[in-house]
CSV table of C-alpha atoms in Angstrom, one decimal:
chain,number,residue,atom,x,y,z
Y,1,MET,CA,-76.8,126.2,91.0
Y,2,ASP,CA,-73.5,128.0,91.3
Y,3,ASN,CA,-70.9,124.5,91.4
Y,4,HIS,CA,-69.0,125.0,94.3
Y,5,LEU,CA,-72.5,125.9,96.0
Y,6,ASN,CA,-72.7,121.9,95.9
Y,7,ILE,CA,-71.9,121.1,99.7
Y,8,PHE,CA,-69.9,117.8,98.6
Y,9,GLN,CA,-68.2,119.5,96.2
Y,10,ALA,CA,-64.4,121.2,96.9
Y,11,TYR,CA,-62.0,123.4,95.2
Y,12,HIS,CA,-60.0,120.8,95.4
Y,13,GLY,CA,-61.7,118.2,94.2
Y,14,GLY,CA,-60.0,116.7,91.7
Y,15,ASN,CA,-60.1,115.1,87.8
Y,16,LEU,CA,-59.2,112.2,85.3
Y,17,ASP,CA,-56.6,114.3,84.1
Y,18,SER,CA,-53.7,112.7,86.0
Y,19,PRO,CA,-53.4,109.4,88.7
Y,20,ASP,CA,-52.9,111.4,91.6
Y,21,ARG,CA,-55.9,113.9,90.8
Y,22,ILE,CA,-58.2,110.6,89.9
Y,23,ASN,CA,-57.6,109.3,93.7
Y,24,ARG,CA,-58.4,112.7,94.9
Y,25,LEU,CA,-61.7,112.9,93.0
Y,26,GLU,CA,-62.3,109.2,93.9
Y,27,ASP,CA,-61.8,110.3,97.7
Y,28,ASN,CA,-64.2,112.5,97.1
Y,29,LEU,CA,-66.6,111.0,95.8
Y,30,THR,CA,-66.5,108.2,98.2
Y,31,ARG,CA,-66.3,111.0,101.3
Y,32,ALA,CA,-69.5,112.3,99.8
Y,33,PHE,CA,-71.9,108.5,100.1
Y,34,ILE,CA,-70.2,108.5,103.5
Y,35,ILE,CA,-71.4,111.2,104.5
Y,36,THR,CA,-74.9,111.0,103.0
Y,37,LEU,CA,-75.2,107.5,104.5
Y,38,LYS,CA,-73.9,108.9,107.9
Y,39,TYR,CA,-76.9,111.4,107.6
Y,40,LEU,CA,-79.5,108.9,106.4
Y,41,GLN,CA,-79.6,106.7,108.8
Y,42,GLU,CA,-79.4,109.0,111.4
Y,43,TYR,CA,-82.7,110.5,109.8
Y,44,ASN,CA,-84.4,107.0,109.6
Y,45,GLU,CA,-83.2,103.8,110.3
Y,46,GLU,CA,-85.2,101.6,108.3
Y,47,LYS,CA,-84.8,103.2,105.7
Y,48,PHE,CA,-81.1,103.1,105.9
Y,49,ARG,CA,-81.2,99.2,106.5
Y,50,ASP,CA,-83.4,98.8,103.1
Y,51,TYR,CA,-80.6,100.8,101.4
Y,52,LEU,CA,-77.9,98.6,102.6
Y,53,LYS,CA,-80.0,95.8,101.2
Y,54,LYS,CA,-80.7,96.8,98.2
Y,55,ILE,CA,-77.1,96.7,97.5
Y,56,LYS,CA,-76.8,93.1,96.8
Y,57,ASN,CA,-80.5,91.6,97.8
Y,58,ASN,CA,-80.7,91.1,101.7
Y,59,PHE,CA,-77.6,90.5,101.8
Y,60,ILE,CA,-75.8,92.3,104.3
Y,61,GLN,CA,-76.7,91.7,108.5
Y,62,ILE,CA,-77.2,93.6,110.3
Y,63,SER,CA,-76.6,92.7,114.3
Y,64,GLY,CA,-74.7,94.2,117.7
Y,65,SER,CA,-75.7,97.9,118.0
Y,66,LYS,CA,-78.1,100.0,116.7
Y,67,HIS,CA,-75.8,102.1,114.4
Y,68,LEU,CA,-73.2,101.2,111.9
Y,69,SER,CA,-70.1,103.9,112.3
Y,70,PHE,CA,-68.5,105.0,109.0
Y,71,ASP,CA,-64.8,105.9,108.6
Y,72,LEU,CA,-62.8,107.3,106.1
Y,73,GLN,CA,-59.4,105.5,104.5
Y,74,ASN,CA,-57.6,104.5,108.1
Y,75,MET,CA,-59.5,103.2,110.7
Y,76,THR,CA,-59.6,105.6,113.5
Y,77,GLY,CA,-60.1,103.5,116.3
Y,78,GLU,CA,-57.4,100.7,117.0
Y,79,LYS,CA,-59.4,98.6,118.7
Y,80,ALA,CA,-62.5,98.9,116.4
Y,81,LEU,CA,-59.8,97.9,114.0
Y,82,LYS,CA,-59.0,94.7,115.3
Y,83,ARG,CA,-62.5,93.6,115.8
Y,84,VAL,CA,-63.8,93.7,112.3
Y,85,GLN,CA,-60.2,91.2,111.2
Y,86,LYS,CA,-61.3,89.2,113.6
Y,87,SER,CA,-64.7,89.4,111.9
Y,88,LYS,CA,-66.4,86.4,110.2
Y,89,ASN,CA,-68.8,89.2,108.7
Y,90,LYS,CA,-66.4,90.8,106.2
Y,91,TRP,CA,-67.5,92.5,103.6
Y,92,VAL,CA,-66.0,94.5,100.0
Y,93,LEU,CA,-67.7,96.7,98.4
Y,94,LEU,CA,-66.4,97.9,95.2
Y,95,ILE,CA,-68.2,101.4,93.7
Y,96,SER,CA,-66.7,102.5,90.0
Y,97,ARG,CA,-68.8,103.3,86.7
Y,98,ASP,CA,-68.9,100.1,85.0
Y,99,PRO,CA,-70.0,96.2,87.1
Y,100,TYR,CA,-66.7,94.5,88.0
Y,101,THR,CA,-65.8,90.6,88.6
Y,102,PHE,CA,-63.3,90.2,91.0
Y,103,GLU,CA,-60.6,87.2,90.3
Y,104,TRP,CA,-57.1,86.4,91.5
Y,105,ASN,CA,-55.8,83.7,89.2
Y,106,ASP,CA,-51.9,83.1,88.3
Y,107,ASN,CA,-51.1,85.5,86.7
Y,108,TYR,CA,-52.7,87.9,88.4
Y,109,LYS,CA,-50.3,86.4,91.8
Y,110,ILE,CA,-47.0,86.7,89.9
Y,111,LEU,CA,-48.1,90.1,89.2
Y,112,PHE,CA,-48.8,91.0,92.8
Y,113,ASN,CA,-45.4,89.4,93.9
Y,114,LYS,CA,-43.5,91.4,91.8
Y,115,LEU,CA,-45.1,94.6,93.1
Y,116,GLU,CA,-45.4,93.5,96.7
Y,117,SER,CA,-41.6,93.6,97.6
Y,118,ILE,CA,-41.7,97.8,96.3
Y,119,ILE,CA,-45.0,98.8,97.9
Y,120,ASP,CA,-43.4,98.4,101.4
Y,121,PRO,CA,-39.7,98.4,100.7
Y,122,LYS,CA,-37.8,97.1,104.5
Y,123,ASP,CA,-35.5,98.2,105.9
Y,124,GLY,CA,-32.1,96.2,105.0
Y,125,ALA,CA,-29.5,96.4,101.8
Y,126,THR,CA,-32.2,96.0,99.6
Y,127,LYS,CA,-34.1,98.8,100.7
Y,128,GLU,CA,-32.8,101.5,98.4
Y,129,PHE,CA,-32.7,99.5,95.4
Y,130,HIS,CA,-36.7,98.9,95.9
Y,131,LYS,CA,-37.9,102.0,96.0
Y,132,LYS,CA,-35.7,103.0,93.0
Y,133,GLN,CA,-37.6,100.1,91.6
Y,134,ARG,CA,-40.9,101.7,92.5
Y,135,ASP,CA,-40.1,105.3,91.7
Y,136,ASN,CA,-38.9,103.7,87.9
Y,137,LEU,CA,-42.5,102.0,87.8
Y,138,LEU,CA,-44.3,105.0,89.0
Y,139,LYS,CA,-42.7,106.8,86.4
Y,140,GLN,CA,-43.5,103.8,84.0
Y,141,LEU,CA,-47.6,104.2,85.0
Y,142,LYS,CA,-47.5,107.9,84.2
Y,143,ASN,CA,-46.6,107.2,80.6
Y,144,SER,CA,-48.5,104.7,80.4
Y,145,PHE,CA,-51.7,107.0,81.8
Y,146,ASP,CA,-50.2,109.9,80.0
Y,147,LYS,CA,-50.3,107.9,76.7
Y,148,ASN,CA,-53.9,105.6,77.4
Y,149,GLU,CA,-52.2,102.5,77.2
Y,150,ASP,CA,-51.0,99.2,78.5
Y,151,LEU,CA,-48.0,98.5,80.1
Y,152,SER,CA,-47.8,95.3,78.9
Y,153,SER,CA,-44.1,94.1,80.2
Y,154,LEU,CA,-45.9,94.1,83.3
Y,155,GLY,CA,-49.1,92.9,82.1
Y,156,ILE,CA,-50.8,95.9,83.5
Y,157,SER,CA,-54.4,97.2,80.6
Y,158,SER,CA,-54.2,100.9,80.6
Y,159,LYS,CA,-58.0,101.1,82.8
Y,160,GLU,CA,-55.6,99.5,85.7
Y,161,VAL,CA,-52.9,102.1,85.3
Y,162,SER,CA,-54.8,104.2,87.9
Y,163,SER,CA,-55.8,101.8,90.0
Y,164,VAL,CA,-51.5,99.8,90.9
Y,165,TYR,CA,-50.6,104.1,90.9
Y,166,THR,CA,-52.7,104.7,93.9
Y,167,LEU,CA,-51.2,100.2,95.0
Y,168,LEU,CA,-47.5,101.9,94.9
Y,169,HIS,CA,-48.9,104.3,97.4
Y,170,GLY,CA,-49.8,102.6,99.9
Y,171,CYS,CA,-53.0,100.8,100.1
Y,172,ARG,CA,-55.4,102.4,103.0
Y,173,PRO,CA,-59.2,101.0,101.5
Y,174,ASP,CA,-61.4,104.7,100.5
Y,175,ALA,CA,-63.6,104.1,103.5
Y,176,TRP,CA,-65.2,102.0,106.1
Y,177,ILE,CA,-69.0,100.8,107.1
Y,178,TYR,CA,-68.2,98.6,110.5
Y,179,ASP,CA,-70.2,97.7,113.4
Y,180,ASP,CA,-68.4,99.9,116.3
Y,181,SER,CA,-70.2,97.2,119.4
Y,182,ALA,CA,-67.5,95.8,121.5
Y,183,SER,CA,-70.2,93.0,122.2
Y,184,ALA,CA,-70.8,92.1,118.7
Y,185,ALA,CA,-69.4,88.4,118.0
Y,186,SER,CA,-68.8,88.9,114.3
Y,187,PRO,CA,-69.4,92.9,113.2
Y,188,LEU,CA,-70.2,93.5,110.2
Y,189,SER,CA,-67.6,95.6,108.3
Y,190,VAL,CA,-67.6,96.6,104.5
Y,191,LEU,CA,-64.3,98.0,103.8
Y,192,VAL,CA,-65.4,100.3,100.4
Y,193,GLU,CA,-63.2,100.7,97.8
Y,194,ALA,CA,-63.7,103.8,94.8
Y,195,LYS,CA,-62.5,104.1,91.2
Y,196,VAL,CA,-64.0,107.2,88.5
Y,197,GLY,CA,-64.4,107.5,85.6
Y,198,ASN,CA,-63.1,104.4,82.7
Y,199,ASN,CA,-59.9,103.9,85.9
Y,200,GLN,CA,-60.7,99.7,86.5
Y,201,PHE,CA,-59.8,98.4,89.6
Y,202,SER,CA,-56.3,96.3,89.8
Y,203,PRO,CA,-56.4,92.2,91.3
Y,204,SER,CA,-53.5,93.6,93.2
Y,205,GLN,CA,-54.9,96.5,95.0
Y,206,ILE,CA,-58.3,94.3,96.2
Y,207,TYR,CA,-56.3,91.3,97.3
Y,208,ARG,CA,-53.6,94.2,99.1
Y,209,HIS,CA,-57.1,94.9,101.1
Y,210,LEU,CA,-57.7,91.7,101.9
Y,211,SER,CA,-54.0,90.7,102.9
Y,212,GLY,CA,-52.3,93.8,104.3
Y,213,GLU,CA,-52.3,95.3,107.6
Y,214,LEU,CA,-54.8,98.5,107.0
Y,215,GLY,CA,-57.8,96.2,105.8
Y,216,TYR,CA,-58.1,93.3,106.8
Y,217,ASN,CA,-54.5,91.5,107.4
Y,218,LEU,CA,-55.5,88.5,105.9
Y,219,GLY,CA,-52.3,87.5,104.7
Y,220,ALA,CA,-51.7,84.7,102.2
Y,221,LYS,CA,-55.3,83.3,103.3
Y,222,ALA,CA,-56.6,85.7,101.5
Y,223,GLU,CA,-56.6,83.8,98.3
Y,224,LYS,CA,-59.8,81.4,99.8
Y,225,PHE,CA,-62.0,84.8,100.6
Y,226,ASP,CA,-65.3,84.1,99.6
Y,227,PRO,CA,-65.5,85.9,96.0
Y,228,LYS,CA,-69.7,86.4,96.9
Y,229,ARG,CA,-68.5,88.6,99.5
Y,230,ILE,CA,-66.9,91.1,97.5
Y,231,VAL,CA,-69.7,93.2,96.1
Y,232,SER,CA,-69.8,95.4,93.0
Y,233,ILE,CA,-71.9,98.0,92.0
Y,234,THR,CA,-72.0,101.8,90.0
Y,235,TRP,CA,-72.2,105.1,91.0
Y,236,MET,CA,-75.7,104.6,89.0
Y,237,ASP,CA,-77.1,101.9,91.2
Y,238,ILE,CA,-76.2,104.2,94.5
Y,239,VAL,CA,-78.1,106.9,92.8
Y,240,LYS,CA,-80.9,104.8,92.2
Y,241,TYR,CA,-81.3,102.7,95.3
Y,242,PHE,CA,-81.6,106.4,96.8
Y,243,ASP,CA,-84.6,107.5,94.3
Y,244,GLU,CA,-86.0,104.3,95.4
Y,245,LEU,CA,-86.1,104.9,98.9
Y,246,LYS,CA,-88.7,107.8,98.4
Y,247,ILE,CA,-87.1,110.1,100.6
Y,248,ASN,CA,-89.6,113.6,100.8
Y,249,GLN,CA,-87.1,116.0,99.8
Y,250,GLU,CA,-89.0,118.8,101.8
Y,251,THR,CA,-86.5,117.5,104.8
Y,252,ILE,CA,-82.9,117.8,105.2
Y,253,ILE,CA,-82.1,114.8,104.3
Y,254,GLY,CA,-84.1,115.2,101.3
Y,255,GLU,CA,-81.3,118.0,100.5
Y,256,ILE,CA,-78.5,116.4,100.9
Y,257,LEU,CA,-79.4,113.5,98.7
Y,258,ARG,CA,-80.4,115.9,96.1
Y,259,GLN,CA,-77.2,117.3,96.0
Y,260,PHE,CA,-74.8,113.8,96.4
Y,261,LYS,CA,-76.7,113.3,93.1
Y,262,GLU,CA,-76.3,116.9,91.9
Y,263,TYR,CA,-72.0,115.9,92.9
Y,264,ILE,CA,-72.0,112.2,91.0
Y,265,THR,CA,-73.8,113.9,87.9
Y,266,MET,CA,-70.9,117.1,88.2
Y,267,SER,CA,-68.2,114.6,88.5
Y,268,GLY,CA,-68.7,112.7,85.8
Y,269,GLU,CA,-70.8,109.7,86.7
Y,270,ILE,CA,-74.1,110.6,85.9
Y,271,LEU,CA,-74.8,111.9,82.0
Y,272,ASP,CA,-77.0,115.1,81.7
Y,273,LEU,CA,-76.4,116.7,78.5
Y,274,ARG,CA,-80.0,118.9,79.4
Y,275,LYS,CA,-77.9,120.5,81.9
Y,276,LEU,CA,-74.6,121.1,79.9
Y,277,ASN,CA,-77.1,122.3,77.4
Y,278,ASP,CA,-78.2,125.1,80.0
Y,279,ASN,CA,-75.0,125.8,81.6
Y,280,TYR,CA,-72.0,124.8,79.3
Y,281,ASP,CA,-69.1,124.6,81.5
Y,282,GLU,CA,-65.8,123.3,80.1
Y,283,ASP,CA,-64.9,121.4,83.0
Y,284,PHE,CA,-68.5,120.2,83.3
Y,285,ALA,CA,-67.8,119.3,79.8
Y,286,LYS,CA,-65.4,117.5,80.0
Y,287,SER,CA,-66.1,114.8,82.8
Y,288,GLN,CA,-70.1,114.2,80.4
Y,289,PHE,CA,-68.0,113.7,77.3
Y,290,ASP,CA,-65.9,111.6,79.1
Y,291,LEU,CA,-69.0,108.9,80.3
Y,292,PHE,CA,-70.9,109.9,76.6
Y,293,LEU,CA,-68.2,108.1,74.9
Y,294,ASN,CA,-68.4,105.4,77.8
Y,295,LYS,CA,-72.0,105.0,77.2
Y,296,LEU,CA,-71.4,105.3,72.9
Y,297,ASP,CA,-69.1,102.0,72.9
Y,298,GLU,CA,-71.8,100.1,74.8
Y,299,LYS,CA,-74.4,101.2,71.3
Y,300,ILE,CA,-71.6,100.8,68.7
Y,301,LYS,CA,-70.6,96.9,70.6
Y,302,LEU,CA,-74.6,96.5,70.0
Y,303,ALA,CA,-74.2,97.7,66.5
Y,304,ASP,CA,-73.1,95.8,63.6
Y,305,LEU,CA,-69.9,97.3,63.4
Y,306,PRO,CA,-67.0,94.8,63.6
Y,307,LEU,CA,-63.9,96.4,62.8
Y,308,LEU,CA,-65.1,100.0,64.0
Y,309,ALA,CA,-62.4,100.5,67.4
Y,310,ARG,CA,-61.6,104.4,69.0
Y,311,LYS,CA,-58.6,106.3,69.1
Y,312,CYS,CA,-58.7,106.9,73.3
Y,313,ARG,CA,-57.2,109.8,72.8
Y,314,ARG,CA,-55.9,112.4,76.1
Y,315,LYS,CA,-59.2,114.8,76.2
Y,316,THR,CA,-57.1,117.8,75.9
Y,317,GLN,CA,-59.8,118.8,73.5
Y,318,LEU,CA,-63.6,117.3,73.4
Y,319,TRP,CA,-63.1,114.8,70.6
Y,320,ASP,CA,-62.1,111.6,69.6
Y,321,ILE,CA,-61.7,108.8,66.5
Y,322,TYR,CA,-63.8,106.0,65.8
Y,323,GLY,CA,-61.7,104.2,62.8
Y,324,LEU,CA,-61.4,100.8,61.1
Y,325,ARG,CA,-58.8,98.4,63.2
Y,326,GLY,CA,-56.0,98.2,62.1
Y,327,LYS,CA,-53.2,94.5,61.5
Y,328,ASP,CA,-51.6,96.4,65.1
Y,329,GLY,CA,-55.4,96.8,66.9
Y,330,LYS,CA,-55.3,100.4,66.4
Y,331,PRO,CA,-57.1,102.5,64.8
Y,332,MET,CA,-56.7,103.6,60.9
Y,333,GLU,CA,-57.0,107.6,60.9
Y,334,ASN,CA,-57.7,108.7,57.4
Y,335,PRO,CA,-60.8,108.5,56.6
Y,336,ASN,CA,-62.4,108.3,60.3
Y,337,PHE,CA,-65.4,108.9,62.4
Y,338,THR,CA,-65.1,112.0,64.4
Y,339,ILE,CA,-67.5,112.5,67.7
Y,340,GLY,CA,-66.8,115.8,69.6
Y,341,PHE,CA,-68.3,118.6,72.1
Y,342,ASP,CA,-67.6,122.2,72.0
Y,343,GLN,CA,-69.3,125.3,73.0
Y,344,THR,CA,-71.6,125.7,69.8
Y,345,SER,CA,-73.0,121.4,69.5
Y,346,VAL,CA,-72.7,117.9,70.4
Y,347,GLY,CA,-71.5,116.0,66.8
Y,348,CYS,CA,-70.6,113.7,64.5
Y,349,SER,CA,-68.6,113.6,61.5
Y,350,LEU,CA,-67.0,111.5,58.4
Y,351,THR,CA,-63.5,113.1,58.1
Y,352,ALA,CA,-60.8,112.3,55.5
Y,353,ASN,CA,-57.7,114.0,53.9
Y,354,LYS,CA,-58.4,115.1,50.3
Y,355,LYS,CA,-56.3,112.2,48.8
Y,356,ARG,CA,-59.5,110.0,49.5
Y,357,LYS,CA,-62.0,112.3,47.9
Y,358,PHE,CA,-64.9,110.4,49.5
Y,359,LEU,CA,-67.5,112.9,47.6
Y,360,LEU,CA,-66.6,110.8,45.2
Y,361,ASN,CA,-67.4,107.3,46.6
Y,362,ASP,CA,-70.5,105.6,45.8
Y,363,THR,CA,-71.9,105.5,49.6
Y,364,VAL,CA,-71.3,109.3,50.6
Y,365,ARG,CA,-72.4,110.5,47.4
Y,366,ASN,CA,-76.1,107.9,47.8
Y,367,PHE,CA,-75.8,109.7,51.1
Y,368,LEU,CA,-76.2,113.0,50.5
Y,369,GLN,CA,-78.5,112.7,47.5
Y,370,ASN,CA,-80.8,110.8,50.1
Y,371,ILE,CA,-80.3,114.3,52.1
Y,372,ALA,CA,-80.8,116.8,49.4
Y,373,THR,CA,-84.2,115.4,48.9
Y,374,ASN,CA,-84.8,114.8,52.0
Y,375,SER,CA,-88.3,117.4,52.4
Y,376,ASP,CA,-88.1,117.7,56.0
Y,377,TYR,CA,-86.3,120.5,57.1
Y,378,GLU,CA,-84.4,118.7,60.6
Y,379,PRO,CA,-82.9,116.0,58.8
Y,380,ARG,CA,-81.0,118.2,56.7
Y,381,GLN,CA,-80.3,121.0,59.3
Y,382,ARG,CA,-78.4,118.4,61.1
Y,383,TYR,CA,-76.6,118.3,58.3
Y,384,ARG,CA,-73.3,120.2,56.4
Y,385,TYR,CA,-69.8,119.4,54.1
Y,386,CYS,CA,-66.5,121.3,55.3
Y,387,LEU,CA,-63.7,121.7,53.9
Y,388,GLN,CA,-60.8,123.7,55.3
Y,389,THR,CA,-57.1,123.1,56.3
Y,390,ASN,CA,-55.8,124.7,60.3
Y,391,ARG,CA,-52.2,125.8,60.2
Y,392,LEU,CA,-50.3,125.8,63.6
Y,393,ILE,CA,-49.0,129.3,64.5
Y,394,ASP,CA,-45.5,129.1,65.2
Y,395,TRP,CA,-45.3,126.0,63.7
Y,396,LYS,CA,-41.4,124.4,64.2
Y,397,ASN,CA,-40.0,120.8,62.4
Y,398,GLY,CA,-42.3,117.9,64.3
Y,399,GLN,CA,-45.1,119.7,66.5
Y,400,GLN,CA,-48.2,118.6,65.9
Y,401,GLN,CA,-50.6,120.7,68.6
Y,402,GLY,CA,-50.7,123.7,69.8
Y,403,ASP,CA,-52.3,127.0,68.7
Y,404,LYS,CA,-53.4,126.9,65.2
Y,405,TYR,CA,-55.6,129.3,62.7
Y,406,GLN,CA,-57.5,128.4,59.8
Y,407,ALA,CA,-56.4,128.7,56.5
Y,408,PHE,CA,-58.8,127.8,54.7
Y,409,SER,CA,-62.8,127.0,54.7
Y,410,PHE,CA,-65.4,126.2,52.5
Y,411,PHE,CA,-68.8,124.8,54.2
Y,412,VAL,CA,-72.0,124.4,52.5
Y,413,ASN,CA,-75.6,123.6,55.1
Y,414,PHE,CA,-77.8,121.4,53.9
Y,415,ALA,CA,-80.8,123.4,55.0
Y,416,GLU,CA,-80.4,125.8,52.7
Y,417,LYS,CA,-82.8,125.6,48.8
Y,418,GLN,CA,-80.1,126.4,47.2
Y,419,TRP,CA,-78.3,123.0,48.2
Y,420,GLN,CA,-81.3,120.9,47.6
Y,421,GLY,CA,-82.0,118.6,45.2
Y,422,ILE,CA,-79.2,116.0,43.0
Y,423,GLU,CA,-78.8,118.7,40.9
Y,424,SER,CA,-77.2,120.0,43.5
Y,425,ILE,CA,-74.5,116.9,45.4
Y,426,ASN,CA,-73.6,117.1,41.8
Y,427,ASP,CA,-72.1,121.4,42.0
Y,428,LEU,CA,-71.0,120.6,44.8
Y,429,ILE,CA,-68.8,117.9,43.8
Y,430,GLU,CA,-67.5,120.3,41.3
Y,431,ILE,CA,-66.8,123.4,42.6
Y,432,ASN,CA,-65.3,120.9,46.2
Y,433,SER,CA,-62.6,120.2,43.2
Y,434,THR,CA,-61.9,123.7,42.8
Y,435,CYS,CA,-61.9,124.0,46.1
Y,436,MET,CA,-59.5,121.0,47.0
Y,437,LYS,CA,-56.7,122.9,44.3
Y,438,LYS,CA,-56.7,125.9,46.0
Y,439,GLY,CA,-55.9,124.7,49.3
Y,440,GLY,CA,-58.5,122.9,50.9
Y,441,GLN,CA,-56.9,119.3,52.7
Y,442,GLU,CA,-59.4,118.0,55.5
Y,443,GLN,CA,-62.9,116.8,54.2
Y,444,MET,CA,-65.9,116.4,56.3
Y,445,LEU,CA,-69.2,115.3,56.6
Y,446,VAL,CA,-70.6,116.8,59.4
Y,447,TRP,CA,-73.5,115.6,61.2
Y,448,ASN,CA,-74.7,117.7,64.9
Y,449,VAL,CA,-77.3,118.9,66.8
Y,450,ASP,CA,-77.2,122.3,68.6
Y,451,TRP,CA,-76.9,123.2,72.4
Y,452,VAL,CA,-80.1,125.1,72.4
Y,453,ASP,CA,-81.6,128.3,73.9
Y,454,SER,CA,-84.1,126.1,76.6
Y,455,SER,CA,-87.0,129.1,77.2
Y,456,LYS,CA,-87.2,129.1,73.2
Y,457,ALA,CA,-87.3,125.5,72.5
Y,458,GLU,CA,-90.2,125.3,74.7
Y,459,ASP,CA,-92.3,127.1,73.3
Y,460,ASP,CA,-95.3,125.9,70.9
Y,461,THR,CA,-96.2,128.6,69.0
Y,462,ARG,CA,-92.6,128.8,66.9
Y,463,GLU,CA,-93.1,127.3,63.1
Y,464,THR,CA,-90.0,125.6,62.8
Y,465,PRO,CA,-89.5,122.4,65.9
Y,466,LEU,CA,-86.1,122.4,65.7
Y,467,ARG,CA,-85.1,123.9,69.3
Y,468,SER,CA,-87.6,121.5,70.8
Y,469,ALA,CA,-85.8,118.5,69.0
Y,470,ASN,CA,-82.7,119.0,70.3
Y,471,LEU,CA,-83.5,119.9,73.2
Y,472,ASP,CA,-85.5,116.7,73.4
Y,473,LEU,CA,-82.1,114.5,72.1
Y,474,PHE,CA,-80.3,116.5,75.4
Y,475,ASP,CA,-83.1,115.3,77.8
Y,476,ASN,CA,-82.6,111.8,76.2
Y,477,PRO,CA,-79.6,111.3,75.9
Y,478,ASP,CA,-80.0,106.9,74.5
Y,479,LYS,CA,-81.8,108.2,71.4
Y,480,LEU,CA,-78.9,111.2,70.4
Y,481,LEU,CA,-76.2,108.4,71.0
Y,482,GLU,CA,-78.4,106.0,69.0
Y,483,GLN,CA,-78.5,108.5,66.3
Y,484,ILE,CA,-75.1,109.0,66.0
Y,485,VAL,CA,-74.8,104.8,65.8
Y,486,ASP,CA,-76.8,105.2,63.0
Y,487,PHE,CA,-74.6,107.4,61.0
Y,488,PHE,CA,-71.4,105.8,61.6
Y,489,LYS,CA,-73.7,102.4,60.4
Y,490,GLU,CA,-74.9,104.1,57.4
Y,491,LEU,CA,-71.1,105.6,56.1
Y,492,TYR,CA,-69.4,102.4,57.8
Y,493,PRO,CA,-69.1,101.2,54.0
Y,494,ALA,CA,-67.3,103.7,52.7
Y,495,LEU,CA,-65.2,104.1,55.7
Y,496,LEU,CA,-64.3,100.4,54.3
Y,497,GLU,CA,-64.4,101.4,50.5
Y,498,MET,CA,-62.0,103.8,50.9
Y,499,HIS,CA,-59.3,101.7,53.2
Y,500,ASN,CA,-57.4,99.3,51.4
Y,501,ILE,CA,-57.8,96.5,53.4
Y,502,GLU,CA,-55.5,93.4,52.9
């Protein structure tokens, strides 16, 4: 189905390109969640209550009116807001890609005090001064976001930048779920705040929701708010709990739930490489690549690769690098592991410039010999060696990005018979040395999995099952991630050997 026919998709749906667009995407995802909950309640009250209980092990106690009410951002009813602010049954629901634990310490308190005066500048002589402070901080936050760097002067991590940026534009919750019954002494109230991508909640933003007039209006008492009433779940949890309700897919609510799950996937919070394989779309690929890297980071943490770090570059193109962590904590780029998506494949490589001459490295040479002597067609088909030089068109001094053309290219596909056997690797080293003298600069040992025609991949009569193997990896991305980590682990010693680490 065309993404724009999804009932939750908006023409200005937001993305991960800037803090403003992130805020728009968070609003839209929260809106989709609240609408889905609303229709679930109308379809089946019992299943709706079961869903709320799943969120935090029976934590929600519903009393008063039969139906709960929903609202987005600023609560529209002033009387209802006053009731929930006086209630003792207050909760905060945090939704994000990764689980989050809220804590409030002296460092966060110091930061919040710095921010508070410029969030809502008061009338008087200092108002203009605080407005200028706010505008200056917004520029700093945008700059940190663009560079994907911490704002170290204020102790704001790169993952919190978007959250603090939103805080400076005011502080209204993303949504509310509440009991609107006037007769309830302590009506249920759930304040909802959402994050997307790798963006993380800022304690200052959460504290503002607890203390501010548009939230629970607790003032200084917010510091004593019970942290057990701040519940963190992931977008994956949100979808999983809906699936566990086992709603009949033939019903209207069943279709709403299906489209909600599709929308969360389209927004990059659920990994679905099979959908990307069947219909490669640049915007969808961008959101999927961000999540793919997030999951790859988790796999790498579990592997024995202690010095490997990701650059976390802005995704103007869908690639990133993992290098050995230098003295400054940042990954060194030559050589490195490169990971990327494009319209033909998902792949990774060991990449270096010609000064490294990594074909002469013992680890790399042994690795290539194992490929060249492997009798299994599938592994050999995935590997190739490339030597290339790319030049910028209309280059000017200091330019690093722009349109490029390929000035030199030499590559070997190890699936071809002439590159099988140990002797072929010796030939490759000799040819490669000549090509370097003729202009080759960037060396890459590449492992990739091509997107495939699903109809051919599912045809059991074909002699070579490579397409089926590829499709299996896209259907089971954990397997794909594990194979990439295996590639990193096998060539990690080469990365160490080619660096002069003091």
